[in-house]
Coordinates of C-alpha atoms in Angstrom, one line a residue:
X13 CA 0.0 0.0 0.0
X14 CA 1.2 3.6 -0.7
X15 CA 3.2 5.0 2.2
X16 CA 2.2 8.6 1.4
X17 CA -1.0 10.4 2.1
X18 CA -2.8 12.7 -0.3
X19 CA -3.8 16.1 1.0
X20 CA -4.9 19.4 -0.6
X21 CA -2.3 22.2 -0.4
X22 CA -3.1 25.9 0.1
X23 CA -2.9 26.3 -3.6
X24 CA -5.5 23.7 -4.1
X25 CA -3.1 21.1 -5.5
X26 CA -2.6 17.5 -4.3
X27 CA 0.6 17.0 -2.4
X28 CA 2.1 14.0 -0.7
X29 CA 3.2 13.8 2.9
X30 CA 4.4 10.8 4.9
X31 CA 2.4 9.5 7.9
X32 CA 5.2 10.4 10.2
X33 CA 5.1 14.0 9.1
X34 CA 1.3 14.3 9.5
X35 CA 0.6 12.6 12.9
X36 CA 2.9 14.7 15.1
X37 CA 1.5 17.6 17.2
X38 CA 4.1 19.9 15.6
X39 CA 4.0 23.5 14.5
X40 CA 4.0 23.6 10.7
X41 CA 4.9 26.6 8.5
X42 CA 4.4 28.0 5.1
X43 CA 4.9 25.4 2.4
X44 CA 3.7 22.6 4.5
X45 CA 0.4 21.2 3.1
X46 CA -1.3 21.2 6.5
X47 CA -0.4 24.9 7.2
X48 CA -3.3 27.4 7.2
X49 CA -2.2 31.0 6.3
X50 CA -3.1 33.7 8.8
X51 CA -5.4 35.5 6.3
X52 CA -7.3 32.3 5.6
X53 CA -7.7 31.7 9.4
X54 CA -9.3 35.1 9.7
X55 CA -11.6 34.5 6.7
X56 CA -12.6 31.1 8.2
X57 CA -13.4 33.0 11.5
X58 CA -15.5 35.6 9.7
X59 CA -17.7 32.7 8.4
X60 CA -18.6 32.0 12.0
X61 CA -20.7 35.2 12.3
X62 CA -23.7 33.2 11.2
X63 CA -22.6 30.2 13.3
X64 CA -22.5 32.2 16.5
X65 CA -25.2 34.8 15.7
X66 CA -27.9 33.0 13.8
X67 CA -29.3 30.8 16.6
X68 CA -28.6 33.6 19.1
X69 CA -30.7 36.1 17.1
X70 CA -33.6 33.7 16.9
X71 CA -33.4 32.6 20.5
X72 CA -33.6 36.1 21.9
X73 CA -36.1 37.6 19.5
X74 CA -38.5 35.2 18.0
X75 CA -40.6 34.3 21.0
X76 CA -41.0 37.9 22.2
X77 CA -41.5 39.1 18.7
X78 CA -44.4 36.8 18.1
X79 CA -46.0 37.3 21.6
X80 CA -45.7 41.1 21.2
X81 CA -47.7 40.9 18.0
X82 CA -50.6 38.8 19.3
X83 CA -49.5 35.2 19.1
X84 CA -50.0 33.3 22.4
X85 CA -46.8 32.2 24.1
X86 CA -47.6 28.5 23.8
X87 CA -48.5 28.8 20.1
X88 CA -45.3 30.8 19.4
X89 CA -43.2 28.1 21.2
X90 CA -44.9 25.4 19.2
X91 CA -44.1 27.2 15.9
X92 CA -40.4 27.2 17.0
X93 CA -40.5 23.5 17.8
X94 CA -42.3 22.5 14.6
X95 CA -39.4 24.0 12.6
X96 CA -37.0 21.8 14.5
X97 CA -38.9 18.7 13.5
X98 CA -38.1 19.7 9.9
X99 CA -34.5 20.2 10.9
X100 CA -34.4 16.6 12.1
X101 CA -34.7 15.6 8.4
X102 CA -32.9 18.5 6.7
X103 CA -29.7 18.7 8.9
X104 CA -28.6 15.0 8.4
X105 CA -29.7 15.2 4.8
X106 CA -27.6 18.2 4.2
X107 CA -24.7 16.4 5.9
X108 CA -25.0 13.6 3.4
X109 CA -25.3 15.9 0.5
X110 CA -22.3 17.9 1.5
X111 CA -20.2 14.8 2.2
X112 CA -21.0 13.5 -1.3
X113 CA -20.6 16.7 -3.3
X114 CA -17.6 16.9 -5.6
X115 CA -16.8 20.2 -7.4
X116 CA -13.8 22.3 -8.3
X117 CA -14.7 24.6 -5.4
X118 CA -14.8 21.8 -2.8
X119 CA -17.7 20.0 -1.2
X120 CA -18.6 22.6 1.5
X121 CA -18.0 26.0 -0.1
X122 CA -20.6 26.2 -2.9
X123 CA -23.4 25.9 -0.2
X124 CA -21.8 28.5 1.9
X125 CA -21.5 30.9 -1.0
X126 CA -25.0 30.7 -2.4
X127 CA -26.7 30.0 0.9
X128 CA -24.9 33.1 2.4
X129 CA -26.5 35.3 -0.3
X130 CA -30.0 33.7 0.3
X131 CA -29.8 34.5 4.1
X132 CA -30.4 38.2 3.5
X133 CA -33.7 37.4 1.6
X134 CA -34.7 34.9 4.3
X135 CA -34.5 37.6 7.0
X136 CA -36.3 40.1 4.9
X137 CA -39.2 37.7 4.5
X138 CA -39.2 36.5 8.1
X139 CA -39.5 39.9 9.7
X140 CA -41.7 41.6 7.1
X141 CA -44.2 43.7 9.2
X142 CA -47.4 42.2 7.8
X143 CA -49.2 42.9 11.1
X144 CA -48.7 46.6 10.6
X145 CA -50.2 46.1 7.1
X146 CA -53.5 44.8 8.5
X147 CA -52.9 41.0 8.5
X148 CA -54.9 39.2 11.3
X149 CA -53.3 37.2 14.1
X150 CA -54.3 34.0 12.4
X151 CA -52.8 35.1 9.1
X152 CA -49.6 36.2 10.9
X153 CA -49.4 32.9 12.6
X154 CA -49.6 31.0 9.3
X155 CA -47.0 33.3 7.8
X156 CA -44.6 32.8 10.6
X157 CA -44.8 29.0 10.3
X158 CA -43.9 29.1 6.7
X159 CA -41.2 31.8 6.9
X160 CA -39.5 30.3 10.0
X161 CA -39.4 26.9 8.2
X162 CA -37.7 28.7 5.3
X163 CA -35.2 30.4 7.5
X164 CA -34.3 27.2 9.2
X165 CA -33.8 25.5 5.8
X166 CA -31.4 28.3 4.7
X167 CA -29.6 28.0 8.0
X168 CA -29.1 24.3 7.4
X169 CA -27.8 24.7 3.9
X170 CA -25.1 27.0 5.1
X171 CA -24.3 25.8 8.6
X172 CA -23.9 22.1 8.1
X173 CA -21.2 22.5 5.4
X174 CA -19.5 25.4 7.3
X175 CA -19.3 23.5 10.6
X176 CA -17.8 20.5 8.7
X177 CA -14.9 22.7 7.9
X178 CA -13.9 22.6 11.5
X179 CA -12.5 19.2 10.8
X180 CA -11.7 19.5 7.1
X181 CA -9.7 22.7 7.2
X182 CA -6.5 20.8 8.2
X183 CA -5.4 17.3 9.4
X184 CA -2.9 18.9 11.8
X185 CA -4.8 19.4 15.0
X186 CA -2.5 22.2 16.2
X187 CA -3.3 24.2 13.1
X188 CA -6.9 23.2 13.4
X189 CA -7.1 24.3 17.0
X190 CA -5.6 27.7 16.1
X191 CA -8.1 28.2 13.3
X192 CA -11.0 27.1 15.4
X193 CA -9.9 29.5 18.2
X194 CA -10.1 32.4 15.8
X195 CA -13.5 31.1 14.6
X196 CA -14.7 31.0 18.2
X197 CA -13.7 34.6 18.8
X198 CA -15.8 35.7 15.8
X199 CA -18.6 33.3 16.9
X200 CA -18.7 34.8 20.4
X201 CA -18.5 38.4 19.1
X202 CA -21.5 37.6 16.7
X203 CA -23.4 35.9 19.6
X204 CA -22.8 39.0 21.8
X205 CA -24.0 41.4 19.0
X206 CA -26.9 39.0 18.2
X207 CA -28.1 38.7 21.8
X208 CA -27.8 42.5 22.6
X209 CA -28.6 44.5 19.5
X210 CA -31.8 42.6 18.4
X211 CA -33.2 43.0 22.0
X212 CA -32.6 46.7 21.9
X213 CA -34.2 47.0 18.4
X214 CA -37.2 44.8 19.6
X215 CA -37.7 46.9 22.7
X216 CA -37.6 50.1 20.6
X217 CA -40.4 48.6 18.5
X218 CA -42.6 46.8 21.1
X219 CA -41.7 48.7 24.4
X220 CA -40.8 52.2 23.2
X221 CA -41.3 53.8 26.6
X222 CA -38.7 51.6 28.2
X223 CA -36.3 51.3 25.2
X224 CA -32.8 52.6 25.2
X225 CA -32.9 53.3 21.5
X226 CA -35.3 55.7 19.8
X227 CA -38.8 54.3 19.1
X228 CA -39.2 52.7 15.7
X229 CA -42.2 51.4 13.8
X230 CA -42.5 47.9 12.2
X231 CA -40.9 48.9 8.9
X232 CA -37.9 50.5 10.7
X233 CA -37.4 47.3 12.8
X234 CA -37.8 45.1 9.7
X235 CA -35.3 46.9 7.5
X236 CA -32.8 47.4 10.3
X237 CA -32.7 43.8 11.7
X238 CA -32.9 42.2 8.2
X239 CA -30.2 44.3 6.5
X240 CA -27.7 44.5 9.4
X241 CA -27.8 40.8 10.2
X242 CA -28.4 39.6 6.6
X243 CA -25.2 41.3 5.5
X244 CA -23.3 40.3 8.7
X245 CA -24.2 36.6 8.5
X246 CA -24.4 36.1 4.7
X247 CA -21.3 38.3 4.0
X248 CA -19.2 36.3 6.4
X249 CA -20.1 33.0 4.7
X250 CA -19.5 34.3 1.3
X251 CA -16.0 35.5 2.3
X252 CA -15.2 32.2 3.9
X253 CA -16.4 30.3 0.8
X254 CA -14.0 32.4 -1.4
X255 CA -10.9 32.3 0.7
X256 CA -10.9 29.1 2.8
X257 CA -9.3 25.8 1.5
X258 CA -10.5 22.3 2.2
X259 CA -7.3 20.3 2.9
X260 CA -8.6 16.9 3.5
X261 CA -9.3 15.3 0.2
X262 CA -12.7 13.5 0.1
X263 CA -12.9 9.9 -1.0
X264 CA -13.1 9.5 -4.7
X265 CA -16.2 7.2 -4.5
X266 CA -19.5 8.9 -3.6
X267 CA -21.9 7.2 -1.3
X268 CA -25.3 6.4 -2.9
X269 CA -28.4 7.6 -1.1
X270 CA -30.5 4.8 0.4
X271 CA -33.4 5.9 2.6
X272 CA -33.1 3.0 4.9
X273 CA -29.4 3.6 5.4
X274 CA -30.0 7.3 5.8
X275 CA -32.3 6.7 8.7
X276 CA -29.8 4.3 10.2
X277 CA -27.1 6.9 9.9
X278 CA -28.9 9.0 12.5
X279 CA -27.6 6.7 15.1
X280 CA -24.0 6.4 13.8
X281 CA -22.5 9.4 15.6
X282 CA -24.1 8.4 18.8
X283 CA -22.3 5.1 18.8
X284 CA -19.2 7.2 19.4
X285 CA -18.8 7.5 23.2
X286 CA -16.8 10.7 22.9
X287 CA -19.3 12.3 20.6
X288 CA -22.1 11.5 23.1
X289 CA -20.4 13.2 26.0
X290 CA -19.4 16.1 23.8
X291 CA -23.0 16.6 22.6
X292 CA -24.1 16.5 26.3
X293 CA -21.7 19.4 27.1
X294 CA -22.6 21.4 24.0
X295 CA -26.4 21.0 24.0
X296 CA -26.8 21.6 27.7
X297 CA -24.6 24.7 27.7
X298 CA -26.2 26.3 24.6
X299 CA -29.8 25.3 25.6
X300 CA -29.2 27.1 28.8
X301 CA -28.1 30.3 27.0
X302 CA -31.1 30.1 24.7
X303 CA -33.4 30.0 27.7
X304 CA -31.7 32.9 29.3
X305 CA -31.8 35.0 26.2
X306 CA -35.5 34.1 25.6
X307 CA -36.3 35.0 29.2
X308 CA -34.2 38.2 29.3
X309 CA -36.8 40.5 27.9
X310 CA -39.6 39.1 30.1
X311 CA -37.3 39.1 33.2
X312 CA -36.3 42.8 32.5
X313 CA -39.6 44.3 31.4
X314 CA -42.1 42.2 33.5
X315 CA -40.2 41.1 36.7
X316 CA -38.2 44.3 37.0
X317 CA -41.0 46.5 35.5
X318 CA -40.9 50.1 36.8
X319 CA -37.2 49.9 38.0
X320 CA -34.5 52.0 36.6
X321 CA -30.7 51.9 36.5
X322 CA -28.3 54.7 35.6
X323 CA -31.4 56.9 34.9
X324 CA -32.6 54.4 32.3
X325 CA -35.6 52.1 32.3
X326 CA -34.5 48.6 33.3
X327 CA -34.0 46.5 30.1
X328 CA -32.7 43.2 28.9
X329 CA -29.4 44.8 28.0
X330 CA -28.5 44.9 31.7
X331 CA -28.7 41.1 31.7
X332 CA -27.2 40.1 28.3
X333 CA -24.5 42.7 27.8
X334 CA -22.5 42.1 31.1
X335 CA -22.7 38.3 30.5
X336 CA -21.3 38.6 27.0
X337 CA -18.6 41.1 28.0
X338 CA -17.4 38.7 30.8
X339 CA -17.5 35.8 28.4
X340 CA -15.2 37.6 25.9
X341 CA -12.8 38.6 28.8
X342 CA -12.7 35.0 29.8
X343 CA -11.6 33.7 26.4
X344 CA -7.8 34.3 26.8
X345 CA -7.9 32.5 30.1
X346 CA -9.9 29.6 28.6
X347 CA -7.5 29.4 25.7
X348 CA -4.5 29.3 28.1
X349 CA -6.1 26.6 30.3
X350 CA -6.8 24.5 27.1
X351 CA -3.1 24.5 26.2
X352 CA -2.0 23.8 29.8
X353 CA -4.6 21.3 30.9
X354 CA -7.2 20.0 28.5
X355 CA -10.2 21.2 26.4
X356 CA -12.7 19.7 28.8
X357 CA -11.0 21.3 31.8
X358 CA -11.2 24.7 30.1
X359 CA -14.9 24.0 29.4
X360 CA -15.8 23.3 33.0
X361 CA -13.6 25.5 35.1
X362 CA -16.0 28.5 35.1
X363 CA -19.3 26.6 35.3
X364 CA -19.7 27.0 39.1
X365 CA -19.9 30.8 38.5
X366 CA -22.6 30.1 36.0
X367 CA -24.6 28.0 38.5
X368 CA -24.2 30.4 41.4
X369 CA -25.4 33.3 39.2
X370 CA -28.4 31.4 38.1
X371 CA -29.5 30.7 41.6
X372 CA -29.1 34.4 42.5
X373 CA -31.2 35.4 39.4
X374 CA -34.1 33.2 40.7
X375 CA -33.8 34.3 44.3
X376 CA -33.5 38.1 43.8
X377 CA -36.8 39.9 44.3
X378 CA -37.2 43.5 43.0
X379 CA -38.9 44.4 46.2
X380 CA -35.6 44.2 48.2
X381 CA -32.8 43.8 45.6
X382 CA -31.1 46.9 44.3
X383 CA -31.2 46.8 40.4
X384 CA -27.4 47.2 40.2
X385 CA -27.0 43.6 41.5
X386 CA -28.6 42.2 38.3
X387 CA -25.8 43.2 35.9
X388 CA -23.2 42.2 38.5
X389 CA -24.6 38.7 38.8
X390 CA -24.8 38.5 34.9
X391 CA -21.2 39.5 34.7
X392 CA -20.2 36.7 37.2
X393 CA -22.2 34.2 35.1
X394 CA -20.3 35.3 32.0
X395 CA -17.0 33.8 33.3
X396 CA -18.7 30.4 33.2
X397 CA -20.4 31.1 29.9
X398 CA -17.1 31.9 28.2
X399 CA -15.7 28.4 28.4
X400 CA -19.1 26.9 27.6
X401 CA -19.4 29.0 24.5
X402 CA -15.9 28.6 23.3
X403 CA -14.9 25.0 23.7
X404 CA -17.5 22.7 22.0
X405 CA -16.6 23.6 18.4
X406 CA -12.9 23.3 19.3
X407 CA -13.6 19.8 20.7
X408 CA -15.8 18.7 17.8
X409 CA -13.0 17.8 15.3
X410 CA -11.5 15.5 18.0
X411 CA -14.7 13.4 18.1
X412 CA -14.5 13.0 14.3
X413 CA -10.9 11.9 14.7
X414 CA -12.1 9.3 17.2
X415 CA -14.6 8.0 14.7
X416 CA -12.0 7.7 11.9
X417 CA -9.5 6.1 14.4
X418 CA -12.1 3.4 15.5
X419 CA -14.0 2.8 12.2
X420 CA -11.7 4.1 9.4
X421 CA -14.6 6.3 8.2
X422 CA -14.6 10.1 8.5
X423 CA -18.1 11.3 7.9
X424 CA -17.6 14.8 9.0
X425 CA -20.8 16.1 7.4
X426 CA -22.9 13.5 9.1
X427 CA -21.4 14.4 12.5
X428 CA -21.7 18.1 11.8
X429 CA -25.3 17.7 10.7
X430 CA -26.2 15.8 13.9
X431 CA -24.4 18.4 16.0
X432 CA -26.2 21.3 14.2
X433 CA -29.5 19.4 14.6
X434 CA -29.0 18.9 18.3
X435 CA -28.1 22.6 18.8
X436 CA -31.3 23.6 17.1
X437 CA -33.6 21.1 18.8
X438 CA -32.1 21.9 22.2
X439 CA -32.6 25.6 21.6
X440 CA -36.2 25.0 20.4
X441 CA -37.1 22.8 23.4
X442 CA -35.6 25.4 25.7
X443 CA -37.4 28.3 24.2
X444 CA -40.5 26.1 23.8
X445 CA -40.5 25.3 27.5
X446 CA -40.3 29.0 28.3
X447 CA -43.5 29.7 26.3
X448 CA -45.4 26.7 27.5
X449 CA -44.6 27.3 31.2
X450 CA -45.4 31.0 30.9
X451 CA -48.7 30.3 29.3
X452 CA -49.5 27.8 32.1
X453 CA -48.6 30.3 34.7
X454 CA -51.0 32.8 33.2
X455 CA -48.8 35.1 31.1
X456 CA -50.9 37.5 28.9
X457 CA -49.7 38.3 25.4
X458 CA -50.2 41.8 24.1
X459 CA -52.3 42.3 21.0
X460 CA -50.2 45.0 19.3
X461 CA -46.6 46.2 19.6
X462 CA -46.1 48.7 22.4
X463 CA -49.2 47.6 24.4
X464 CA -48.4 47.3 28.1
X465 CA -50.1 44.3 29.8
X466 CA -49.7 43.9 33.6
X467 CA -48.8 40.3 34.4
X468 CA -50.0 38.1 37.3
X469 CA -47.7 37.2 40.2
X470 CA -47.8 33.6 39.1
X471 CA -46.2 34.5 35.7
X472 CA -43.5 36.7 37.3
X473 CA -42.6 33.9 39.7
X474 CA -42.4 31.4 36.9
X475 CA -40.0 33.6 34.9
X476 CA -37.7 33.9 37.9
X477 CA -37.8 30.2 38.7
X478 CA -37.1 29.2 35.1
X479 CA -34.1 31.4 35.1
X480 CA -32.6 29.7 38.1
X481 CA -33.7 26.1 37.6
X482 CA -32.7 25.9 34.0
X483 CA -29.1 27.1 34.8
X484 CA -28.6 24.8 37.7
X485 CA -29.9 21.7 35.9
X486 CA -28.4 22.2 32.5
X487 CA -25.0 23.5 33.5
X488 CA -24.8 20.8 36.2
X489 CA -25.4 18.2 33.5
X490 CA -22.8 19.9 31.2
X491 CA -20.3 19.7 34.0
X492 CA -20.9 16.0 34.5
X493 CA -20.5 15.3 30.8
X494 CA -17.2 17.1 30.7
X495 CA -15.9 14.9 33.4
X496 CA -16.7 11.8 31.3
X497 CA -15.0 13.2 28.1
X498 CA -11.6 11.5 27.9
X499 CA -9.9 12.7 24.7
X500 CA -6.6 14.6 25.3
X501 CA -3.9 16.0 23.0
X502 CA -1.7 13.0 23.8
X503 CA -4.4 10.6 22.8
X504 CA -5.0 12.6 19.6
X505 CA -1.3 12.1 18.7
X506 CA -1.6 8.4 19.2
X507 CA -4.8 8.3 17.2
X508 CA -3.3 10.1 14.2
X509 CA -0.3 7.7 14.4
X510 CA -2.6 4.7 14.2
X511 CA -4.9 6.2 11.6
X512 CA -2.0 6.7 9.2
X513 CA -0.2 3.5 10.0
X514 CA -3.3 1.4 9.5
X515 CA -4.1 3.2 6.3
X516 CA -0.7 2.3 5.0
X517 CA -0.4 -1.3 6.1
X518 CA -3.7 -2.4 7.6
X519 CA -4.3 -3.6 11.1
X520 CA -1.9 -6.5 10.5
X521 CA 1.0 -4.0 10.3
X522 CA 0.6 -3.3 14.1
X523 CA 2.7 -5.0 16.6
X524 CA 1.1 -6.9 19.5
X525 CA 1.7 -4.0 21.9
X526 CA 0.3 -1.5 19.4
X527 CA -2.8 -3.7 18.8
X528 CA -3.4 -3.8 22.5
X529 CA -3.0 -0.1 22.9
X530 CA -5.2 0.6 19.9
X531 CA -8.0 -1.7 21.1
X532 CA -7.9 -0.2 24.6
X533 CA -8.2 3.3 23.2
X534 CA -11.1 2.3 20.9
X535 CA -12.9 0.9 23.9
X536 CA -12.3 4.0 26.0
X537 CA -13.0 6.7 23.5
X538 CA -15.4 5.1 21.0
X539 CA -16.9 1.9 22.4
X540 CA -18.0 -1.1 20.5
X541 CA -17.4 -0.8 16.7
X542 CA -20.3 -2.0 14.6
X543 CA -18.8 -3.7 11.5
X544 CA -21.5 -2.1 9.3
X545 CA -20.1 1.4 10.3
X546 CA -16.4 0.5 9.7
X547 CA -14.3 0.7 6.5
X548 CA -13.6 -2.6 4.7
X549 CA -9.9 -2.6 5.7
X550 CA -10.9 -2.2 9.3
X551 CA -13.2 -5.2 9.2
X552 CA -10.6 -7.3 7.3
X553 CA -8.1 -6.7 10.1
X554 CA -10.5 -7.2 12.9
X555 CA -12.0 -10.5 11.6
X556 CA -15.4 -11.8 12.7
X557 CA -15.0 -11.0 16.4
X558 CA -12.5 -8.2 16.2
X559 CA -15.0 -5.4 16.8
X560 CA -16.2 -7.2 19.9
X561 CA -12.7 -7.8 21.1
X562 CA -11.8 -4.2 20.7
X563 CA -14.7 -3.2 22.9
X564 CA -14.0 -5.4 25.8
X565 CA -10.4 -4.4 26.5
X566 CA -10.1 -2.5 29.7
X567 CA -9.9 1.3 29.2
X568 CA -6.7 3.1 29.7
X569 CA -6.3 5.7 32.4
X570 CA -6.5 9.3 31.2
X571 CA -3.1 10.8 30.8

């Protein structure tokens, strides 16, 4: 078998590099096929504006936008959840399509380019002020169902391929980590902008008396939010599609679509033990943030109604802005801890701050708590949110490496599709629970934008309790999952070594000691390998009972 490995260089040409060169955790420079130029890393990061901001925008705005224009909270929550059932089909399907695309521009970038352009038109349709133009609540409800489904479809078309680049941008995990760190900075910045600015715009439209921005009508809100975020999200993806290279060459043979196999593929990523724990960390942390952002407007304008801070009416900005500022300040510390300890350690180190802050948010009563305490508590929570926001997408490529190491198959698009799906479903369930619980607690939706509706004590108490309980339960679960995640940089080095050696000479090329170590790592990091999920050369080496044998070896201790 050929001792060299084909990769795509920065110039788009195929180059050869030996296994020994590619598996080490070494710093590579210009001219090396795995090297990512600085300009390209920045362009890759800019593409994350939609990745970080898209879900944040919808999480903080959609529920309040619909309830402020007459749709009941429970109905609005159901609309959001219905769109996620469609994502359960479209996200994995897009992963399959992206994995099997072959073009001169790559298999990810065409969807990022044309989908990025379409995002602007998707936002213009979604926020079109048809209520101001005389459409009834019923007509508005039907319109939102269709347009929110359209928006989620456009999000899928762009985000599944883009997120797959986290693994495909380079086989060298040091280069990959550096690129994904820049991506996370842009993602966090976009999330901060998308959590804060839309809330300010929405308050200027629906709560003009308490808003920090000048009052605006439906048309002003529509054009501002659509153009600003359409250009921000779509433009970033277009730039990334133009300047970013895909360095891992796809298999020459395309996989044929079979419906039965497609359904079975839903379960494939979840057979990967490392991916399961990673998804637990990711989904819990981001679902928690979605709940906080959905509750922020209600917490500020209903629970703290009539209170002021710095001679301004109390608004959601006093909750979201300090949290995001602290998260950004925490990033350098999180990055340093990642290099000194591990990625999962950097993820969990600040979570206790998050939990304590959530408890305080639930306990604080406007009757006896000074308003200044709220932004202080939010700031404290942000130090925990920083690691939870930054680490999951840096960890994601490692779980794909585990899959390739155990099975010989690198279905990055399938893994990315499932991760994107879980992110959306978790966010929808979080926001959905907010609407359903508020409706059950007696929350009263306004009929028109700007209408002030006094809320019953039961609804106000429900908002406070949701803020605290959601944080304690979800962040506690994320903390537990991080303790179970066992992939380290040292293990990644060994995995890359075995991936390349087995590709070159098959499993039979390993010594007895290497076979024992590999089997032990497979059992610890992946679990039992299903022969149907493994490449042919893996199955040939394992034999009839090899997969089972690999799974029963005692796990190694974490190094």
